[in-house]
Amino acid sequence: MDNPHNIFRPGRILLPVLFGLGATAWLLFRNLDRDTLGFFEWTWAAAAGLLMAFAMMGVRDVAYMYRIRVLTGRKLSWRQSFQVIMLWEFSSAVSPSVVGGTGPAIWFLYKEGLNTGKSTAVVLTSIFLDEVFFVLMVPLLYFFFGSMVLPPELSEALSGSIKIALLLGYALILIYTLILTYTLFINPYFFKWLLSIVFMLPLLRRWRMRMRKVANQLIITSNELRGQKFGYWAKAFVATALSWTGRYWVTNFIFMAFFFSHLGLKEHFLIYARQLTMWIILLVSPTPGGSGISEIVFGEFLADLLPNTAWVVPLAVLWRLISYYPYLVMGAVVLPNWINRVFQKPVYRKIE
């Protein structure tokens, strides 16, 4: 990943936009009637709700910025943290959900002055905290809502398929979390052993020594992580919970903007639970940023909570306009300034 323009070339931005527009056009065609936009009434309450929806994305990003500062020992300034998070989110937005933006994120941190082992450890720890949040929240919300975490209108066959996908997704997250826990906190030498095996393959052998150095750096960082106090992990996990809650409450505030009196406290927490379920299923999406599939899943999971199911399609579009497409714009805006800063000045490795 030596050339950043490979990550941010226009074609990578165009593809998710086309997926999203295609899914939106199909949904509108399937559901279009004269009442499709009947919910829309521009009032002060609607303006306040949409403003709060945008604010929730701000909460999400600030929480991520704070977390990355905590995980790097505040080696990154707020400005650096903002740029790294925006570029990380952009790379996730243009990559299939099943792939994510892990590789580019390591590279962004490396260019900010962290060595490869520390960069890898910070990204893996971030992922670990995200997965712990899911591992804890899914059973908790299922305990309160049971089968209501799935939409009731699903056919029996489709419901069974989604339940299998949910169980499979949760099992994969749990296994991945256990592997990360073992690697970061119990036996970091496992990662070195795994890399040694993988990079024995003929096509990868030329990078074997470089990866061994990365593994050695990760071992050093793992020892640092194990020595961190409770406050370090508490701050990082609270930031993680805030970031995901901010992301999910975007939908709550969009619904509140137009259906304030229709939804009670129970319905709002059910929306939160449904989105958590949706996200586990979207983790295996093959499209960039889940584009196209997200709009469809949103409609399937949340339509029954609206006074009119025809309204879910424009609301899904509004949801993506607030929570997804801004990162495509921010990536293009932040990238030139970031390249000028990290490539035109000498970078000193702050963490050896």
mmCIF file of C-alpha atoms in Angstrom:
data_model
loop_
_atom_site.group_PDB
_atom_site.id
_atom_site.type_symbol
_atom_site.label_atom_id
_atom_site.label_comp_id
_atom_site.label_asym_id
_atom_site.label_seq_id
_atom_site.Cartn_x
_atom_site.Cartn_y
_atom_site.Cartn_z
ATOM 1 C CA MET A 1 0.000 0.000 0.000
ATOM 2 C CA ASP A 2 2.681 2.414 -1.041
ATOM 3 C CA ASN A 3 0.465 4.662 -3.143
ATOM 4 C CA PRO A 4 -2.460 6.307 -1.341
ATOM 5 C CA HIS A 5 -4.122 7.182 -4.622
ATOM 6 C CA ASN A 6 -4.863 3.477 -5.148
ATOM 7 C CA ILE A 7 -7.146 3.637 -2.107
ATOM 8 C CA PHE A 8 -8.852 6.900 -3.029
ATOM 9 C CA ARG A 9 -9.060 6.716 -6.810
ATOM 10 C CA PRO A 10 -12.416 7.932 -8.213
ATOM 11 C CA GLY A 11 -13.535 4.444 -9.232
ATOM 12 C CA ARG A 12 -13.474 3.299 -5.603
ATOM 13 C CA ILE A 13 -15.860 6.136 -4.713
ATOM 14 C CA LEU A 14 -18.136 5.627 -7.720
ATOM 15 C CA LEU A 15 -18.794 1.934 -7.063
ATOM 16 C CA PRO A 16 -20.562 2.235 -3.661
ATOM 17 C CA VAL A 17 -22.528 5.223 -4.945
ATOM 18 C CA LEU A 18 -23.791 3.165 -7.885
ATOM 19 C CA PHE A 19 -24.697 0.256 -5.589
ATOM 20 C CA GLY A 20 -26.592 2.595 -3.278
ATOM 21 C CA LEU A 21 -28.417 4.384 -6.104
ATOM 22 C CA GLY A 22 -29.294 1.067 -7.729
ATOM 23 C CA ALA A 23 -30.781 -0.323 -4.523
ATOM 24 C CA THR A 24 -32.649 2.926 -3.877
ATOM 25 C CA ALA A 25 -34.116 2.978 -7.393
ATOM 26 C CA TRP A 26 -35.240 -0.643 -7.031
ATOM 27 C CA LEU A 27 -36.807 -0.025 -3.634
ATOM 28 C CA LEU A 28 -38.602 3.088 -4.827
ATOM 29 C CA PHE A 29 -39.908 1.253 -7.901
ATOM 30 C CA ARG A 30 -41.136 -1.643 -5.760
ATOM 31 C CA ASN A 31 -42.787 0.544 -3.116
ATOM 32 C CA LEU A 32 -43.666 3.716 -4.973
ATOM 33 C CA ASP A 33 -47.145 5.071 -4.409
ATOM 34 C CA ARG A 34 -48.628 8.510 -3.897
ATOM 35 C CA ASP A 35 -48.092 8.213 -0.130
ATOM 36 C CA THR A 36 -44.363 7.413 -0.288
ATOM 37 C CA LEU A 37 -43.401 10.910 0.888
ATOM 38 C CA GLY A 38 -46.570 11.476 2.882
ATOM 39 C CA PHE A 39 -44.679 11.540 6.172
ATOM 40 C CA PHE A 40 -42.593 14.551 5.190
ATOM 41 C CA GLU A 41 -43.615 17.748 6.889
ATOM 42 C CA TRP A 42 -40.992 20.385 7.486
ATOM 43 C CA THR A 43 -41.410 21.626 11.049
ATOM 44 C CA TRP A 44 -39.115 22.860 13.792
ATOM 45 C CA ALA A 45 -39.351 19.390 15.348
ATOM 46 C CA ALA A 46 -38.236 17.803 12.059
ATOM 47 C CA ALA A 47 -35.332 20.250 11.780
ATOM 48 C CA ALA A 48 -34.276 19.551 15.376
ATOM 49 C CA GLY A 49 -34.500 15.782 14.865
ATOM 50 C CA LEU A 50 -32.354 15.849 11.723
ATOM 51 C CA LEU A 51 -29.860 18.179 13.398
ATOM 52 C CA MET A 52 -29.566 15.707 16.274
ATOM 53 C CA ALA A 53 -29.101 12.868 13.763
ATOM 54 C CA PHE A 54 -26.092 14.689 12.319
ATOM 55 C CA ALA A 55 -24.904 15.414 15.881
ATOM 56 C CA MET A 56 -24.951 11.670 16.624
ATOM 57 C CA MET A 57 -22.473 11.112 13.785
ATOM 58 C CA GLY A 58 -20.350 13.812 15.365
ATOM 59 C CA VAL A 59 -20.522 11.969 18.706
ATOM 60 C CA ARG A 60 -19.460 8.795 16.938
ATOM 61 C CA ASP A 61 -16.437 10.389 15.273
ATOM 62 C CA VAL A 62 -15.291 12.322 18.351
ATOM 63 C CA ALA A 63 -15.529 9.119 20.411
ATOM 64 C CA TYR A 64 -13.403 7.295 17.844
ATOM 65 C CA MET A 65 -10.883 10.144 17.837
ATOM 66 C CA TYR A 66 -10.683 10.057 21.630
ATOM 67 C CA ARG A 67 -10.263 6.278 21.601
ATOM 68 C CA ILE A 68 -7.405 6.348 19.141
ATOM 69 C CA ARG A 69 -5.671 8.991 21.248
ATOM 70 C CA VAL A 70 -6.055 6.778 24.310
ATOM 71 C CA LEU A 71 -4.779 3.676 22.489
ATOM 72 C CA THR A 72 -1.736 5.517 21.109
ATOM 73 C CA GLY A 73 -0.875 7.052 24.466
ATOM 74 C CA ARG A 74 -1.891 10.484 23.087
ATOM 75 C CA LYS A 75 0.916 10.329 20.527
ATOM 76 C CA LEU A 76 -1.560 11.706 17.988
ATOM 77 C CA SER A 77 -2.942 15.218 18.215
ATOM 78 C CA TRP A 78 -6.658 15.875 17.784
ATOM 79 C CA ARG A 79 -5.958 17.022 14.235
ATOM 80 C CA GLN A 80 -4.040 13.859 13.416
ATOM 81 C CA SER A 81 -6.735 11.737 15.057
ATOM 82 C CA PHE A 82 -9.440 13.458 13.006
ATOM 83 C CA GLN A 83 -7.626 12.857 9.742
ATOM 84 C CA VAL A 84 -6.809 9.223 10.545
ATOM 85 C CA ILE A 85 -10.410 8.469 11.546
ATOM 86 C CA MET A 86 -11.841 10.160 8.447
ATOM 87 C CA LEU A 87 -9.463 8.256 6.159
ATOM 88 C CA TRP A 88 -10.117 5.025 8.063
ATOM 89 C CA GLU A 89 -13.871 5.499 7.668
ATOM 90 C CA PHE A 90 -13.439 6.315 4.010
ATOM 91 C CA SER A 91 -11.400 3.182 3.346
ATOM 92 C CA SER A 92 -14.108 1.154 5.123
ATOM 93 C CA ALA A 93 -16.802 2.881 3.063
ATOM 94 C CA VAL A 94 -15.189 1.892 -0.242
ATOM 95 C CA SER A 95 -14.229 -1.657 0.820
ATOM 96 C CA PRO A 96 -16.543 -4.669 1.151
ATOM 97 C CA SER A 97 -17.846 -4.876 4.720
ATOM 98 C CA VAL A 98 -16.363 -8.343 5.097
ATOM 99 C CA VAL A 99 -12.918 -6.836 4.338
ATOM 100 C CA GLY A 100 -13.207 -3.508 6.126
ATOM 101 C CA GLY A 101 -10.506 -0.843 6.381
ATOM 102 C CA THR A 102 -8.033 -2.636 8.656
ATOM 103 C CA GLY A 103 -5.072 -2.680 6.254
ATOM 104 C CA PRO A 104 -5.294 0.991 5.283
ATOM 105 C CA ALA A 105 -5.794 1.985 8.942
ATOM 106 C CA ILE A 106 -2.475 0.363 9.899
ATOM 107 C CA TRP A 107 -0.795 2.239 7.094
ATOM 108 C CA PHE A 108 -2.342 5.587 8.099
ATOM 109 C CA LEU A 109 -1.021 5.180 11.656
ATOM 110 C CA TYR A 110 2.385 4.138 10.347
ATOM 111 C CA LYS A 111 2.589 7.318 8.266
ATOM 112 C CA GLU A 112 1.723 9.303 11.404
ATOM 113 C CA GLY A 113 4.946 8.104 13.018
ATOM 114 C CA LEU A 114 4.035 4.882 14.825
ATOM 115 C CA ASN A 115 6.051 1.798 13.989
ATOM 116 C CA THR A 116 4.347 -1.063 12.207
ATOM 117 C CA GLY A 117 3.953 -3.204 15.323
ATOM 118 C CA LYS A 118 2.366 -0.387 17.316
ATOM 119 C CA SER A 119 0.114 0.549 14.396
ATOM 120 C CA THR A 120 -1.010 -3.056 14.064
ATOM 121 C CA ALA A 121 -1.628 -3.344 17.798
ATOM 122 C CA VAL A 122 -3.694 -0.121 17.918
ATOM 123 C CA VAL A 123 -5.900 -1.266 15.026
ATOM 124 C CA LEU A 124 -6.288 -4.787 16.454
ATOM 125 C CA THR A 125 -7.149 -3.352 19.873
ATOM 126 C CA SER A 126 -9.731 -1.052 18.280
ATOM 127 C CA ILE A 127 -11.285 -4.033 16.532
ATOM 128 C CA PHE A 128 -11.124 -6.027 19.773
ATOM 129 C CA LEU A 129 -13.066 -3.306 21.638
ATOM 130 C CA ASP A 130 -15.677 -3.126 18.867
ATOM 131 C CA GLU A 131 -16.146 -6.883 18.934
ATOM 132 C CA VAL A 132 -16.407 -6.968 22.740
ATOM 133 C CA PHE A 133 -19.196 -4.384 22.484
ATOM 134 C CA PHE A 134 -21.113 -6.651 20.102
ATOM 135 C CA VAL A 135 -20.418 -9.797 22.106
ATOM 136 C CA LEU A 136 -21.860 -8.165 25.231
ATOM 137 C CA MET A 137 -24.754 -6.206 23.732
ATOM 138 C CA VAL A 138 -26.326 -8.832 21.473
ATOM 139 C CA PRO A 139 -27.224 -11.293 24.285
ATOM 140 C CA LEU A 140 -28.299 -8.404 26.539
ATOM 141 C CA LEU A 141 -30.709 -6.965 23.994
ATOM 142 C CA TYR A 142 -31.958 -10.415 23.018
ATOM 143 C CA PHE A 143 -32.681 -11.044 26.704
ATOM 144 C CA PHE A 144 -34.972 -7.994 26.786
ATOM 145 C CA PHE A 145 -36.601 -8.271 23.362
ATOM 146 C CA GLY A 146 -36.308 -11.937 22.381
ATOM 147 C CA SER A 147 -37.514 -12.683 18.848
ATOM 148 C CA MET A 148 -38.572 -9.025 18.439
ATOM 149 C CA VAL A 149 -34.999 -8.238 17.397
ATOM 150 C CA LEU A 150 -36.133 -9.671 14.054
ATOM 151 C CA PRO A 151 -38.992 -8.084 12.081
ATOM 152 C CA PRO A 152 -42.254 -10.021 12.509
ATOM 153 C CA GLU A 153 -43.343 -9.834 8.835
ATOM 154 C CA LEU A 154 -40.541 -12.027 7.530
ATOM 155 C CA SER A 155 -41.646 -15.228 5.886
ATOM 156 C CA GLU A 156 -40.831 -18.412 7.740
ATOM 157 C CA ALA A 157 -38.141 -19.386 5.230
ATOM 158 C CA LEU A 158 -36.521 -15.937 5.224
ATOM 159 C CA SER A 159 -36.758 -15.690 9.004
ATOM 160 C CA GLY A 160 -34.920 -18.984 9.347
ATOM 161 C CA SER A 161 -32.186 -17.829 6.955
ATOM 162 C CA ILE A 162 -31.714 -14.555 8.834
ATOM 163 C CA LYS A 163 -31.572 -16.359 12.182
ATOM 164 C CA ILE A 164 -28.869 -18.640 10.785
ATOM 165 C CA ALA A 165 -26.975 -15.615 9.424
ATOM 166 C CA LEU A 166 -27.296 -13.890 12.796
ATOM 167 C CA LEU A 167 -26.058 -16.924 14.733
ATOM 168 C CA LEU A 168 -23.222 -17.473 12.251
ATOM 169 C CA GLY A 169 -22.231 -13.803 12.368
ATOM 170 C CA TYR A 170 -22.290 -13.755 16.153
ATOM 171 C CA ALA A 171 -20.259 -16.983 16.317
ATOM 172 C CA LEU A 172 -17.642 -15.522 13.964
ATOM 173 C CA ILE A 173 -17.434 -12.332 16.043
ATOM 174 C CA LEU A 174 -17.069 -14.372 19.236
ATOM 175 C CA ILE A 175 -14.334 -16.577 17.767
ATOM 176 C CA TYR A 176 -12.522 -13.540 16.352
ATOM 177 C CA THR A 177 -12.737 -11.805 19.732
ATOM 178 C CA LEU A 178 -11.291 -14.844 21.507
ATOM 179 C CA ILE A 179 -8.415 -15.019 19.002
ATOM 180 C CA LEU A 180 -7.677 -11.301 19.473
ATOM 181 C CA THR A 181 -7.825 -11.721 23.248
ATOM 182 C CA TYR A 182 -5.390 -14.619 23.100
ATOM 183 C CA THR A 183 -3.051 -12.774 20.722
ATOM 184 C CA LEU A 184 -3.018 -9.408 22.479
ATOM 185 C CA PHE A 185 -3.147 -10.418 26.134
ATOM 186 C CA ILE A 186 -2.068 -14.038 26.577
ATOM 187 C CA ASN A 187 0.302 -15.220 23.874
ATOM 188 C CA PRO A 188 1.440 -12.642 21.282
ATOM 189 C CA TYR A 189 3.969 -15.228 20.084
ATOM 190 C CA PHE A 190 0.999 -16.991 18.477
ATOM 191 C CA PHE A 191 0.760 -14.105 15.998
ATOM 192 C CA LYS A 192 4.461 -14.449 15.195
ATOM 193 C CA TRP A 193 4.042 -18.191 14.654
ATOM 194 C CA LEU A 194 1.018 -17.629 12.433
ATOM 195 C CA LEU A 195 2.850 -15.046 10.316
ATOM 196 C CA SER A 196 5.829 -17.362 9.986
ATOM 197 C CA ILE A 197 3.572 -20.100 8.608
ATOM 198 C CA VAL A 198 1.693 -17.803 6.223
ATOM 199 C CA PHE A 199 4.824 -16.121 4.890
ATOM 200 C CA MET A 200 6.481 -19.440 4.139
ATOM 201 C CA LEU A 201 4.254 -19.583 1.061
ATOM 202 C CA PRO A 202 6.316 -19.042 -2.116
ATOM 203 C CA LEU A 203 4.490 -15.855 -3.180
ATOM 204 C CA LEU A 204 4.905 -14.274 0.268
ATOM 205 C CA ARG A 205 8.355 -15.509 1.268
ATOM 206 C CA ARG A 206 10.112 -12.311 0.149
ATOM 207 C CA TRP A 207 8.292 -10.385 2.933
ATOM 208 C CA ARG A 208 8.951 -12.959 5.656
ATOM 209 C CA MET A 209 11.704 -11.046 7.475
ATOM 210 C CA ARG A 210 9.692 -7.827 7.381
ATOM 211 C CA MET A 211 6.689 -9.583 8.905
ATOM 212 C CA ARG A 212 8.903 -11.146 11.565
ATOM 213 C CA LYS A 213 9.959 -7.625 12.562
ATOM 214 C CA VAL A 214 6.300 -6.574 12.705
ATOM 215 C CA ALA A 215 5.542 -9.578 14.935
ATOM 216 C CA ASN A 216 8.423 -8.695 17.283
ATOM 217 C CA GLN A 217 7.132 -5.126 17.554
ATOM 218 C CA LEU A 218 3.638 -6.440 18.257
ATOM 219 C CA ILE A 219 4.995 -8.631 21.055
ATOM 220 C CA ILE A 220 6.558 -5.562 22.693
ATOM 221 C CA THR A 221 3.301 -3.641 22.326
ATOM 222 C CA SER A 222 1.318 -6.585 23.713
ATOM 223 C CA ASN A 223 3.423 -6.463 26.872
ATOM 224 C CA GLU A 224 2.603 -2.751 27.141
ATOM 225 C CA LEU A 225 -1.124 -3.447 26.744
ATOM 226 C CA ARG A 226 -1.097 -6.072 29.467
ATOM 227 C CA GLY A 227 0.495 -3.537 31.778
ATOM 228 C CA GLN A 228 -2.186 -0.893 31.261
ATOM 229 C CA LYS A 229 -4.328 0.092 34.227
ATOM 230 C CA PHE A 230 -8.097 -0.235 34.497
ATOM 231 C CA GLY A 231 -8.631 3.444 33.627
ATOM 232 C CA TYR A 232 -6.998 2.973 30.225
ATOM 233 C CA TRP A 233 -9.416 0.190 29.261
ATOM 234 C CA ALA A 234 -12.414 1.918 30.830
ATOM 235 C CA LYS A 235 -11.818 5.072 28.767
ATOM 236 C CA ALA A 236 -11.301 3.087 25.577
ATOM 237 C CA PHE A 237 -14.411 0.942 26.086
ATOM 238 C CA VAL A 238 -16.667 3.864 27.058
ATOM 239 C CA ALA A 239 -15.504 5.647 23.888
ATOM 240 C CA THR A 240 -16.315 2.482 21.913
ATOM 241 C CA ALA A 241 -19.820 2.244 23.395
ATOM 242 C CA LEU A 242 -20.445 5.946 22.712
ATOM 243 C CA SER A 243 -19.287 5.649 19.117
ATOM 244 C CA TRP A 244 -21.601 2.745 18.315
ATOM 245 C CA THR A 245 -24.521 4.250 20.238
ATOM 246 C CA GLY A 246 -24.053 7.511 18.354
ATOM 247 C CA ARG A 247 -24.120 5.630 15.065
ATOM 248 C CA TYR A 248 -27.314 3.750 15.951
ATOM 249 C CA TRP A 249 -29.150 6.753 17.380
ATOM 250 C CA VAL A 250 -28.938 8.461 13.992
ATOM 251 C CA THR A 251 -31.936 6.329 13.011
ATOM 252 C CA ASN A 252 -33.747 7.076 16.261
ATOM 253 C CA PHE A 253 -33.500 10.818 15.699
ATOM 254 C CA ILE A 254 -34.542 10.523 12.048
ATOM 255 C CA PHE A 255 -37.657 8.683 13.206
ATOM 256 C CA MET A 256 -38.214 11.228 15.989
ATOM 257 C CA ALA A 257 -38.000 14.057 13.443
ATOM 258 C CA PHE A 258 -41.180 12.867 11.733
ATOM 259 C CA PHE A 259 -42.882 10.383 14.095
ATOM 260 C CA PHE A 260 -42.172 11.764 17.549
ATOM 261 C CA SER A 261 -45.556 10.883 19.039
ATOM 262 C CA HIS A 262 -45.658 7.449 17.409
ATOM 263 C CA LEU A 263 -42.615 6.019 19.186
ATOM 264 C CA GLY A 264 -42.239 5.372 22.896
ATOM 265 C CA LEU A 265 -39.116 4.541 24.892
ATOM 266 C CA LYS A 266 -39.559 0.806 24.290
ATOM 267 C CA GLU A 267 -39.752 1.326 20.522
ATOM 268 C CA HIS A 268 -36.579 3.415 20.571
ATOM 269 C CA PHE A 269 -34.627 0.663 22.318
ATOM 270 C CA LEU A 270 -36.128 -1.853 19.905
ATOM 271 C CA ILE A 271 -34.846 0.251 16.993
ATOM 272 C CA TYR A 272 -31.417 0.144 18.672
ATOM 273 C CA ALA A 273 -31.650 -3.656 19.054
ATOM 274 C CA ARG A 274 -32.772 -4.134 15.451
ATOM 275 C CA GLN A 275 -29.834 -2.092 14.183
ATOM 276 C CA LEU A 276 -27.388 -4.161 16.197
ATOM 277 C CA THR A 277 -28.880 -7.258 14.581
ATOM 278 C CA MET A 278 -28.719 -5.622 11.161
ATOM 279 C CA TRP A 279 -25.073 -4.737 11.613
ATOM 280 C CA ILE A 280 -24.009 -8.286 12.414
ATOM 281 C CA ILE A 281 -25.673 -9.461 9.201
ATOM 282 C CA LEU A 282 -24.104 -6.605 7.196
ATOM 283 C CA LEU A 283 -20.629 -7.570 8.431
ATOM 284 C CA VAL A 284 -20.528 -10.221 5.706
ATOM 285 C CA SER A 285 -21.748 -7.872 2.958
ATOM 286 C CA PRO A 286 -19.707 -8.235 -0.271
ATOM 287 C CA THR A 287 -20.473 -4.686 -1.458
ATOM 288 C CA PRO A 288 -18.401 -1.590 -0.567
ATOM 289 C CA GLY A 289 -19.563 -0.284 2.810
ATOM 290 C CA GLY A 290 -22.596 -2.559 2.556
ATOM 291 C CA SER A 291 -23.924 -0.145 -0.072
ATOM 292 C CA GLY A 292 -27.110 -1.350 -1.713
ATOM 293 C CA ILE A 293 -27.633 -4.154 0.780
ATOM 294 C CA SER A 294 -27.846 -1.747 3.748
ATOM 295 C CA GLU A 295 -30.781 0.122 2.238
ATOM 296 C CA ILE A 296 -32.674 -3.129 1.639
ATOM 297 C CA VAL A 297 -31.960 -4.551 5.108
ATOM 298 C CA PHE A 298 -32.936 -1.240 6.720
ATOM 299 C CA GLY A 299 -36.352 -1.444 5.079
ATOM 300 C CA GLU A 300 -36.897 -5.080 6.022
ATOM 301 C CA PHE A 301 -35.946 -4.592 9.667
ATOM 302 C CA LEU A 302 -37.616 -1.291 10.545
ATOM 303 C CA ALA A 303 -40.702 -0.965 8.352
ATOM 304 C CA ASP A 304 -43.054 -2.430 10.983
ATOM 305 C CA LEU A 305 -42.156 0.348 13.430
ATOM 306 C CA LEU A 306 -43.570 3.041 11.123
ATOM 307 C CA PRO A 307 -47.195 4.133 10.728
ATOM 308 C CA ASN A 308 -46.904 3.412 6.999
ATOM 309 C CA THR A 309 -44.438 0.878 5.576
ATOM 310 C CA ALA A 310 -44.194 2.845 2.316
ATOM 311 C CA TRP A 311 -42.265 5.547 4.172
ATOM 312 C CA VAL A 312 -39.308 3.303 5.007
ATOM 313 C CA VAL A 313 -37.609 3.699 1.598
ATOM 314 C CA PRO A 314 -37.071 7.488 1.669
ATOM 315 C CA LEU A 315 -36.105 7.168 5.337
ATOM 316 C CA ALA A 316 -33.482 4.551 4.402
ATOM 317 C CA VAL A 317 -32.103 6.963 1.813
ATOM 318 C CA LEU A 318 -32.015 9.761 4.400
ATOM 319 C CA TRP A 319 -30.267 7.429 6.866
ATOM 320 C CA ARG A 320 -27.515 6.652 4.356
ATOM 321 C CA LEU A 321 -27.178 10.318 3.367
ATOM 322 C CA ILE A 322 -26.396 11.149 6.996
ATOM 323 C CA SER A 323 -24.425 8.096 8.129
ATOM 324 C CA TYR A 324 -22.543 6.885 5.052
ATOM 325 C CA TYR A 325 -22.110 9.244 2.109
ATOM 326 C CA PRO A 326 -20.462 12.083 4.102
ATOM 327 C CA TYR A 327 -17.423 9.810 4.602
ATOM 328 C CA LEU A 328 -16.985 9.535 0.846
ATOM 329 C CA VAL A 329 -16.846 13.332 0.699
ATOM 330 C CA MET A 330 -14.621 13.683 3.773
ATOM 331 C CA GLY A 331 -12.114 11.198 2.361
ATOM 332 C CA ALA A 332 -11.699 13.303 -0.767
ATOM 333 C CA VAL A 333 -11.458 16.524 1.286
ATOM 334 C CA VAL A 334 -9.050 15.276 3.966
ATOM 335 C CA LEU A 335 -6.738 13.259 1.723
ATOM 336 C CA PRO A 336 -4.833 16.096 -0.055
ATOM 337 C CA ASN A 337 -4.010 17.872 3.198
ATOM 338 C CA TRP A 338 -2.984 14.610 4.863
ATOM 339 C CA ILE A 339 -0.707 13.640 1.948
ATOM 340 C CA ASN A 340 0.980 17.046 2.008
ATOM 341 C CA ARG A 341 1.583 16.735 5.733
ATOM 342 C CA VAL A 342 2.871 13.155 5.988
ATOM 343 C CA PHE A 343 4.815 12.942 2.706
ATOM 344 C CA GLN A 344 6.468 16.342 2.566
ATOM 345 C CA LYS A 345 7.864 16.281 6.107
ATOM 346 C CA PRO A 346 10.248 13.746 7.646
ATOM 347 C CA VAL A 347 8.400 11.299 9.887
ATOM 348 C CA TYR A 348 10.102 10.210 13.096
ATOM 349 C CA ARG A 349 9.020 6.948 14.594
ATOM 350 C CA LYS A 350 7.612 8.042 17.943
ATOM 351 C CA ILE A 351 7.140 4.549 19.302
ATOM 352 C CA GLU A 352 10.008 2.105 18.899
#
